[in-house]
mmCIF file with all atom_site columns, C-alpha atoms and ligand atoms in Angstrom:
data_model
loop_
_atom_site.group_PDB
_atom_site.id
_atom_site.type_symbol
_atom_site.label_atom_id
_atom_site.label_alt_id
_atom_site.label_comp_id
_atom_site.label_asym_id
_atom_site.label_entity_id
_atom_site.label_seq_id
_atom_site.pdbx_PDB_ins_code
_atom_site.Cartn_x
_atom_site.Cartn_y
_atom_site.Cartn_z
_atom_site.occupancy
_atom_site.B_iso_or_equiv
_atom_site.pdbx_formal_charge
_atom_site.auth_seq_id
_atom_site.auth_comp_id
_atom_site.auth_asym_id
_atom_site.auth_atom_id
_atom_site.pdbx_PDB_model_num
ATOM   1   C CA . MET A 1 1   ? -37.705 9.887   -80.026  1.00 69.00 ? 163 MET A CA 1
ATOM   2   C CA . SER A 1 2   ? -40.044 7.494   -82.556  1.00 77.00 ? 164 SER A CA 1
ATOM   3   C CA . GLN A 1 3   ? -39.529 3.946   -82.265  1.00 95.00 ? 165 GLN A CA 1
ATOM   4   C CA . MET A 1 4   ? -37.385 2.472   -85.530  1.00 98.00 ? 166 MET A CA 1
ATOM   5   C CA . ILE A 1 5   ? -38.831 -0.702  -87.081  1.00 98.00 ? 167 ILE A CA 1
ATOM   6   C CA . LEU A 1 6   ? -36.618 -2.544  -89.402  1.00 98.00 ? 168 LEU A CA 1
ATOM   7   C CA . ILE A 1 7   ? -38.725 -4.110  -92.858  1.00 98.00 ? 169 ILE A CA 1
ATOM   8   C CA . LEU A 1 8   ? -36.716 -6.786  -94.128  1.00 98.00 ? 170 LEU A CA 1
ATOM   9   C CA . ASN A 1 9   ? -37.280 -8.049  -97.638  1.00 98.00 ? 171 ASN A CA 1
ATOM   10  C CA . GLY A 1 10  ? -35.434 -10.985 -98.700  1.00 98.00 ? 172 GLY A CA 1
ATOM   11  C CA . PRO A 1 11  ? -34.648 -12.805 -102.359 1.00 98.00 ? 173 PRO A CA 1
ATOM   12  C CA . ASN A 1 12  ? -36.217 -11.562 -105.546 1.00 98.00 ? 174 ASN A CA 1
ATOM   13  C CA . LEU A 1 13  ? -38.739 -8.808  -103.987 1.00 98.00 ? 175 LEU A CA 1
ATOM   14  C CA . ASN A 1 14  ? -36.614 -6.283  -105.677 1.00 98.00 ? 176 ASN A CA 1
ATOM   15  C CA . LEU A 1 15  ? -38.241 -7.349  -108.949 1.00 96.00 ? 177 LEU A CA 1
ATOM   16  C CA . LEU A 1 16  ? -41.635 -6.519  -107.490 1.00 97.00 ? 178 LEU A CA 1
ATOM   17  C CA . GLY A 1 17  ? -43.970 -5.049  -110.104 1.00 94.00 ? 179 GLY A CA 1
ATOM   18  C CA . THR A 1 18  ? -42.758 -7.067  -113.153 1.00 93.00 ? 180 THR A CA 1
ATOM   19  C CA . ARG A 1 19  ? -42.325 -10.195 -111.079 1.00 92.00 ? 181 ARG A CA 1
ATOM   20  C CA . GLN A 1 20  ? -45.178 -12.570 -111.517 1.00 92.00 ? 182 GLN A CA 1
ATOM   21  C CA . PRO A 1 21  ? -47.784 -9.561  -111.452 1.00 93.00 ? 183 PRO A CA 1
ATOM   22  C CA . ASP A 1 22  ? -50.462 -12.394 -111.096 1.00 92.00 ? 184 ASP A CA 1
ATOM   23  C CA . VAL A 1 23  ? -49.112 -13.645 -108.217 1.00 92.00 ? 185 VAL A CA 1
ATOM   24  C CA . TYR A 1 24  ? -47.929 -10.187 -106.418 1.00 94.00 ? 186 TYR A CA 1
ATOM   25  C CA . GLY A 1 25  ? -49.375 -7.567  -108.054 1.00 91.00 ? 187 GLY A CA 1
ATOM   26  C CA . LYS A 1 26  ? -47.929 -4.464  -109.911 1.00 93.00 ? 188 LYS A CA 1
ATOM   27  C CA . THR A 1 27  ? -46.743 -2.770  -106.857 1.00 96.00 ? 189 THR A CA 1
ATOM   28  C CA . THR A 1 28  ? -42.992 -2.106  -106.535 1.00 97.00 ? 190 THR A CA 1
ATOM   29  C CA . LEU A 1 29  ? -40.988 -2.264  -103.624 1.00 98.00 ? 191 LEU A CA 1
ATOM   30  C CA . GLY A 1 30  ? -40.464 1.376   -103.612 1.00 98.00 ? 192 GLY A CA 1
ATOM   31  C CA . ASP A 1 31  ? -44.161 1.827   -103.537 1.00 98.00 ? 193 ASP A CA 1
ATOM   32  C CA . ILE A 1 32  ? -44.347 -0.621  -100.864 1.00 98.00 ? 194 ILE A CA 1
ATOM   33  C CA . GLU A 1 33  ? -41.656 1.481   -99.113  1.00 98.00 ? 195 GLU A CA 1
ATOM   34  C CA . ASN A 1 34  ? -43.615 4.593   -99.208  1.00 98.00 ? 196 ASN A CA 1
ATOM   35  C CA . SER A 1 35  ? -46.723 3.032   -97.850  1.00 98.00 ? 197 SER A CA 1
ATOM   36  C CA . CYS A 1 36  ? -45.232 2.011   -94.783  1.00 98.00 ? 198 CYS A CA 1
ATOM   37  C CA . ARG A 1 37  ? -43.134 5.204   -94.553  1.00 98.00 ? 199 ARG A CA 1
ATOM   38  C CA . ILE A 1 38  ? -46.698 6.702   -94.165  1.00 97.00 ? 200 ILE A CA 1
ATOM   39  C CA . ARG A 1 39  ? -48.091 3.892   -92.231  1.00 97.00 ? 201 ARG A CA 1
ATOM   40  C CA . ALA A 1 40  ? -45.567 4.267   -89.754  1.00 97.00 ? 202 ALA A CA 1
ATOM   41  C CA . ASP A 1 41  ? -45.799 8.231   -89.081  1.00 96.00 ? 203 ASP A CA 1
ATOM   42  C CA . PHE A 1 42  ? -49.034 7.796   -88.138  1.00 94.00 ? 204 PHE A CA 1
ATOM   43  C CA . GLN A 1 43  ? -48.416 5.280   -85.634  1.00 94.00 ? 205 GLN A CA 1
ATOM   44  C CA . GLY A 1 44  ? -45.283 7.536   -84.256  1.00 95.00 ? 206 GLY A CA 1
ATOM   45  C CA . MET A 1 45  ? -42.644 5.108   -85.544  1.00 97.00 ? 207 MET A CA 1
ATOM   46  C CA . LYS A 1 46  ? -39.804 5.399   -87.920  1.00 97.00 ? 208 LYS A CA 1
ATOM   47  C CA . VAL A 1 47  ? -38.833 2.517   -91.269  1.00 98.00 ? 209 VAL A CA 1
ATOM   48  C CA . ASP A 1 48  ? -35.926 1.196   -91.783  1.00 98.00 ? 210 ASP A CA 1
ATOM   49  C CA . PHE A 1 49  ? -36.484 -0.695  -95.149  1.00 98.00 ? 211 PHE A CA 1
ATOM   50  C CA . ARG A 1 50  ? -33.948 -2.956  -96.646  1.00 98.00 ? 212 ARG A CA 1
ATOM   51  C CA . GLN A 1 51  ? -33.909 -5.852  -99.478  1.00 98.00 ? 213 GLN A CA 1
ATOM   52  C CA . SER A 1 52  ? -31.018 -8.405  -99.847  1.00 98.00 ? 214 SER A CA 1
ATOM   53  C CA . ASN A 1 53  ? -31.040 -11.635 -102.042 1.00 98.00 ? 215 ASN A CA 1
ATOM   54  C CA . ILE A 1 54  ? -28.086 -13.003 -99.926  1.00 98.00 ? 216 ILE A CA 1
ATOM   55  C CA . GLU A 1 55  ? -29.327 -14.922 -96.502  1.00 98.00 ? 217 GLU A CA 1
ATOM   56  C CA . GLY A 1 56  ? -26.257 -13.582 -94.629  1.00 98.00 ? 218 GLY A CA 1
ATOM   57  C CA . GLU A 1 57  ? -26.766 -10.328 -95.122  1.00 98.00 ? 219 GLU A CA 1
ATOM   58  C CA . LEU A 1 58  ? -30.195 -10.808 -93.860  1.00 98.00 ? 220 LEU A CA 1
ATOM   59  C CA . VAL A 1 59  ? -28.937 -12.433 -91.030  1.00 98.00 ? 221 VAL A CA 1
ATOM   60  C CA . ASP A 1 60  ? -26.395 -9.714  -90.490  1.00 98.00 ? 222 ASP A CA 1
ATOM   61  C CA . TRP A 1 61  ? -28.973 -7.071  -90.826  1.00 98.00 ? 223 TRP A CA 1
ATOM   62  C CA . LEU A 1 62  ? -31.284 -8.675  -88.025  1.00 98.00 ? 224 LEU A CA 1
ATOM   63  C CA . HIS A 1 63  ? -28.126 -8.990  -85.461  1.00 98.00 ? 225 HIS A CA 1
ATOM   64  C CA . GLU A 1 64  ? -26.822 -5.260  -86.313  1.00 98.00 ? 226 GLU A CA 1
ATOM   65  C CA . VAL A 1 65  ? -30.333 -3.979  -85.018  1.00 98.00 ? 227 VAL A CA 1
ATOM   66  C CA . ARG A 1 66  ? -30.948 -5.850  -82.027  1.00 96.00 ? 228 ARG A CA 1
ATOM   67  C CA . LEU A 1 67  ? -30.205 -3.217  -79.725  1.00 96.00 ? 229 LEU A CA 1
ATOM   68  C CA . SER A 1 68  ? -31.469 -0.231  -82.110  1.00 97.00 ? 230 SER A CA 1
ATOM   69  C CA . HIS A 1 69  ? -34.835 -0.974  -83.368  1.00 98.00 ? 231 HIS A CA 1
ATOM   70  C CA . ALA A 1 70  ? -38.080 -1.739  -81.664  1.00 98.00 ? 232 ALA A CA 1
ATOM   71  C CA . GLY A 1 71  ? -39.336 -4.546  -84.008  1.00 98.00 ? 233 GLY A CA 1
ATOM   72  C CA . VAL A 1 72  ? -39.109 -6.298  -87.102  1.00 98.00 ? 234 VAL A CA 1
ATOM   73  C CA . VAL A 1 73  ? -41.436 -6.992  -90.184  1.00 98.00 ? 235 VAL A CA 1
ATOM   74  C CA . ILE A 1 74  ? -39.847 -9.356  -92.444  1.00 98.00 ? 236 ILE A CA 1
ATOM   75  C CA . ASN A 1 75  ? -40.801 -10.810 -95.675  1.00 98.00 ? 237 ASN A CA 1
ATOM   76  C CA . ALA A 1 76  ? -38.296 -13.607 -96.111  1.00 98.00 ? 238 ALA A CA 1
ATOM   77  C CA . GLY A 1 77  ? -39.203 -14.662 -99.905  1.00 98.00 ? 239 GLY A CA 1
ATOM   78  C CA . ALA A 1 78  ? -38.367 -18.174 -100.390 1.00 98.00 ? 240 ALA A CA 1
ATOM   79  C CA . TYR A 1 79  ? -35.841 -18.182 -97.404  1.00 98.00 ? 241 TYR A CA 1
ATOM   80  C CA . THR A 1 80  ? -39.240 -18.292 -95.490  1.00 98.00 ? 242 THR A CA 1
ATOM   81  C CA . HIS A 1 81  ? -39.477 -22.020 -96.299  1.00 98.00 ? 243 HIS A CA 1
ATOM   82  C CA . THR A 1 82  ? -35.689 -23.052 -96.214  1.00 98.00 ? 244 THR A CA 1
ATOM   83  C CA . SER A 1 83  ? -33.708 -21.137 -93.751  1.00 98.00 ? 245 SER A CA 1
ATOM   84  C CA . ILE A 1 84  ? -33.121 -22.485 -90.254  1.00 98.00 ? 246 ILE A CA 1
ATOM   85  C CA . ALA A 1 85  ? -30.347 -19.785 -90.150  1.00 98.00 ? 247 ALA A CA 1
ATOM   86  C CA . LEU A 1 86  ? -32.966 -16.804 -90.693  1.00 98.00 ? 248 LEU A CA 1
ATOM   87  C CA . MET A 1 87  ? -35.243 -18.685 -88.088  1.00 98.00 ? 249 MET A CA 1
ATOM   88  C CA . ASP A 1 88  ? -32.387 -18.641 -85.460  1.00 98.00 ? 250 ASP A CA 1
ATOM   89  C CA . ALA A 1 89  ? -31.345 -15.319 -85.791  1.00 98.00 ? 251 ALA A CA 1
ATOM   90  C CA . VAL A 1 90  ? -34.848 -13.998 -85.282  1.00 98.00 ? 252 VAL A CA 1
ATOM   91  C CA . SER A 1 91  ? -34.586 -16.008 -82.033  1.00 98.00 ? 253 SER A CA 1
ATOM   92  C CA . SER A 1 92  ? -31.577 -14.839 -80.885  1.00 98.00 ? 254 SER A CA 1
ATOM   93  C CA . ILE A 1 93  ? -32.247 -11.026 -81.178  1.00 97.00 ? 255 ILE A CA 1
ATOM   94  C CA . GLU A 1 94  ? -35.172 -10.992 -78.528  1.00 94.00 ? 256 GLU A CA 1
ATOM   95  C CA . LEU A 1 95  ? -37.306 -8.300  -80.991  1.00 98.00 ? 257 LEU A CA 1
ATOM   96  C CA . PRO A 1 96  ? -40.959 -8.917  -81.557  1.00 98.00 ? 258 PRO A CA 1
ATOM   97  C CA . VAL A 1 97  ? -41.067 -9.896  -84.968  1.00 98.00 ? 259 VAL A CA 1
ATOM   98  C CA . VAL A 1 98  ? -44.296 -10.292 -87.701  1.00 98.00 ? 260 VAL A CA 1
ATOM   99  C CA . GLU A 1 99  ? -43.941 -12.334 -90.682  1.00 98.00 ? 261 GLU A CA 1
ATOM   100 C CA . VAL A 1 100 ? -45.830 -10.871 -93.825  1.00 98.00 ? 262 VAL A CA 1
ATOM   101 C CA . HIS A 1 101 ? -46.333 -12.206 -97.223  1.00 98.00 ? 263 HIS A CA 1
ATOM   102 C CA . LEU A 1 102 ? -47.723 -11.009 -99.919  1.00 98.00 ? 264 LEU A CA 1
ATOM   103 C CA . SER A 1 103 ? -49.324 -14.003 -101.485 1.00 97.00 ? 265 SER A CA 1
ATOM   104 C CA . ASN A 1 104 ? -51.411 -16.396 -99.336  1.00 98.00 ? 266 ASN A CA 1
ATOM   105 C CA . ILE A 1 105 ? -48.585 -18.908 -98.701  1.00 98.00 ? 267 ILE A CA 1
ATOM   106 C CA . HIS A 1 106 ? -51.009 -21.456 -97.606  1.00 98.00 ? 268 HIS A CA 1
ATOM   107 C CA . ALA A 1 107 ? -52.929 -21.413 -100.825 1.00 98.00 ? 269 ALA A CA 1
ATOM   108 C CA . ARG A 1 108 ? -50.081 -22.257 -102.905 1.00 97.00 ? 270 ARG A CA 1
ATOM   109 C CA . GLU A 1 109 ? -47.510 -25.091 -103.803 1.00 97.00 ? 271 GLU A CA 1
ATOM   110 C CA . GLU A 1 110 ? -47.158 -27.273 -100.532 1.00 97.00 ? 272 GLU A CA 1
ATOM   111 C CA . PHE A 1 111 ? -43.733 -26.284 -99.954  1.00 97.00 ? 273 PHE A CA 1
ATOM   112 C CA . ARG A 1 112 ? -44.470 -22.863 -99.140  1.00 98.00 ? 274 ARG A CA 1
ATOM   113 C CA . HIS A 1 113 ? -46.753 -23.940 -96.232  1.00 98.00 ? 275 HIS A CA 1
ATOM   114 C CA . GLN A 1 114 ? -44.074 -24.460 -94.079  1.00 97.00 ? 276 GLN A CA 1
ATOM   115 C CA . SER A 1 115 ? -42.394 -21.385 -92.442  1.00 98.00 ? 277 SER A CA 1
ATOM   116 C CA . TYR A 1 116 ? -39.334 -21.593 -90.293  1.00 98.00 ? 278 TYR A CA 1
ATOM   117 C CA . ILE A 1 117 ? -40.133 -17.813 -89.381  1.00 98.00 ? 279 ILE A CA 1
ATOM   118 C CA . SER A 1 118 ? -43.698 -18.418 -88.420  1.00 98.00 ? 280 SER A CA 1
ATOM   119 C CA . ARG A 1 119 ? -41.844 -20.970 -85.236  1.00 98.00 ? 281 ARG A CA 1
ATOM   120 C CA . VAL A 1 120 ? -40.596 -17.915 -83.650  1.00 98.00 ? 282 VAL A CA 1
ATOM   121 C CA . ALA A 1 121 ? -42.348 -14.697 -85.042  1.00 98.00 ? 283 ALA A CA 1
ATOM   122 C CA . ILE A 1 122 ? -45.168 -13.258 -83.196  1.00 98.00 ? 284 ILE A CA 1
ATOM   123 C CA . GLY A 1 123 ? -47.475 -13.907 -86.193  1.00 98.00 ? 285 GLY A CA 1
ATOM   124 C CA . GLN A 1 124 ? -48.040 -14.150 -89.869  1.00 98.00 ? 286 GLN A CA 1
ATOM   125 C CA . ILE A 1 125 ? -49.975 -12.079 -91.951  1.00 98.00 ? 287 ILE A CA 1
ATOM   126 C CA . CYS A 1 126 ? -50.131 -13.169 -95.548  1.00 98.00 ? 288 CYS A CA 1
ATOM   127 C CA . GLY A 1 127 ? -52.485 -12.897 -98.796  1.00 97.00 ? 289 GLY A CA 1
ATOM   128 C CA . PHE A 1 128 ? -53.217 -9.296  -98.887  1.00 97.00 ? 290 PHE A CA 1
ATOM   129 C CA . GLY A 1 129 ? -50.815 -8.091  -101.456 1.00 96.00 ? 291 GLY A CA 1
ATOM   130 C CA . ALA A 1 130 ? -49.019 -4.632  -100.725 1.00 97.00 ? 292 ALA A CA 1
ATOM   131 C CA . LEU A 1 131 ? -51.493 -4.120  -97.952  1.00 97.00 ? 293 LEU A CA 1
ATOM   132 C CA . SER A 1 132 ? -50.075 -6.938  -96.050  1.00 98.00 ? 294 SER A CA 1
ATOM   133 C CA . TYR A 1 133 ? -46.673 -5.106  -95.208  1.00 98.00 ? 295 TYR A CA 1
ATOM   134 C CA . GLU A 1 134 ? -49.591 -2.112  -93.391  1.00 98.00 ? 296 GLU A CA 1
ATOM   135 C CA . LEU A 1 135 ? -51.672 -4.655  -91.587  1.00 98.00 ? 297 LEU A CA 1
ATOM   136 C CA . ALA A 1 136 ? -48.016 -6.197  -90.372  1.00 98.00 ? 298 ALA A CA 1
ATOM   137 C CA . LEU A 1 137 ? -46.988 -2.715  -89.116  1.00 98.00 ? 299 LEU A CA 1
ATOM   138 C CA . ASP A 1 138 ? -50.394 -2.080  -87.643  1.00 97.00 ? 300 ASP A CA 1
ATOM   139 C CA . ALA A 1 139 ? -50.065 -5.599  -85.609  1.00 98.00 ? 301 ALA A CA 1
ATOM   140 C CA . LEU A 1 140 ? -46.676 -4.732  -84.845  1.00 98.00 ? 302 LEU A CA 1
ATOM   141 C CA . ALA A 1 141 ? -47.326 -1.246  -82.968  1.00 97.00 ? 303 ALA A CA 1
ATOM   142 C CA . ALA A 1 142 ? -50.182 -2.650  -81.367  1.00 97.00 ? 304 ALA A CA 1
ATOM   143 C CA . HIS A 1 143 ? -47.775 -5.481  -79.980  1.00 97.00 ? 305 HIS A CA 1
ATOM   144 C CA . ILE A 1 144 ? -45.026 -3.436  -78.573  1.00 97.00 ? 306 ILE A CA 1
ATOM   145 C CA . GLN A 1 145 ? -47.881 -0.657  -77.372  1.00 94.00 ? 307 GLN A CA 1
ATOM   146 C CA . ASN A 1 146 ? -49.075 -3.621  -75.113  1.00 94.00 ? 308 ASN A CA 1
ATOM   147 C CA . SER A 1 147 ? -46.032 -4.876  -74.117  1.00 90.00 ? 309 SER A CA 1
HETATM 148 C C1 . DQA B 2 .   ? -43.391 -14.359 -100.614 1.00 55.93 ? 286 DQA B C1 1
HETATM 149 C C2 . DQA B 2 .   ? -44.230 -15.731 -100.881 1.00 55.93 ? 286 DQA B C2 1
HETATM 150 C C3 . DQA B 2 .   ? -42.639 -17.006 -100.982 1.00 55.93 ? 286 DQA B C3 1
HETATM 151 O O1 . DQA B 2 .   ? -43.148 -18.100 -101.277 1.00 55.93 ? 286 DQA B O1 1
HETATM 152 C C4 . DQA B 2 .   ? -42.064 -16.266 -102.272 1.00 55.93 ? 286 DQA B C4 1
HETATM 153 O O2 . DQA B 2 .   ? -40.604 -17.490 -102.464 1.00 55.93 ? 286 DQA B O2 1
HETATM 154 C C5 . DQA B 2 .   ? -41.582 -15.265 -102.572 1.00 55.93 ? 286 DQA B C5 1
HETATM 155 C C6 . DQA B 2 .   ? -42.310 -14.104 -101.967 1.00 55.93 ? 286 DQA B C6 1
HETATM 156 C C7 . DQA B 2 .   ? -44.782 -13.617 -100.821 1.00 55.93 ? 286 DQA B C7 1
HETATM 157 O O3 . DQA B 2 .   ? -44.634 -12.312 -100.274 1.00 55.93 ? 286 DQA B O3 1
HETATM 158 O O4 . DQA B 2 .   ? -45.804 -13.926 -101.200 1.00 55.93 ? 286 DQA B O4 1
HETATM 159 O O5 . DQA B 2 .   ? -40.372 -14.625 -102.797 1.00 55.93 ? 286 DQA B O5 1
HETATM 160 O O6 . DQA B 2 .   ? -43.035 -14.019 -99.598  1.00 55.93 ? 286 DQA B O6 1
#
């Protein structure tokens, strides 16, 4: 049976395509979901793709998949920079987690340089627009195969 990967998207990412296209590009979240499904299929994995603007819902979903899924790709949006609750949830579920961002958060405002998710993720991929998600899936697949 194919391994299931949760791709979790946080606040405001539902507006991709129209939200600050100069920063985030014109690709919609639906487009990203489609390319992730194709990529995952190529790797023999399946994708469970979700988005919420609610911090607690993101925490609940991380808890929900802890026994059923093989790993997580997370773009926590602005919660990346603020949420100890999400960091603790990632630490609690004992699944490999790859952090992803469309933009290069290190080249932007100072407050975006800090990531609570990075402290507990196996790694971070950022700055490649929608392609960041596919690169994150590749990295997660390689990590799962090697462990
Ligand atoms: C983002 C970067 C965050 O700083 C921002 O709050 C987002 C999107 C990205 O994908 O580049 O909502 O996570």
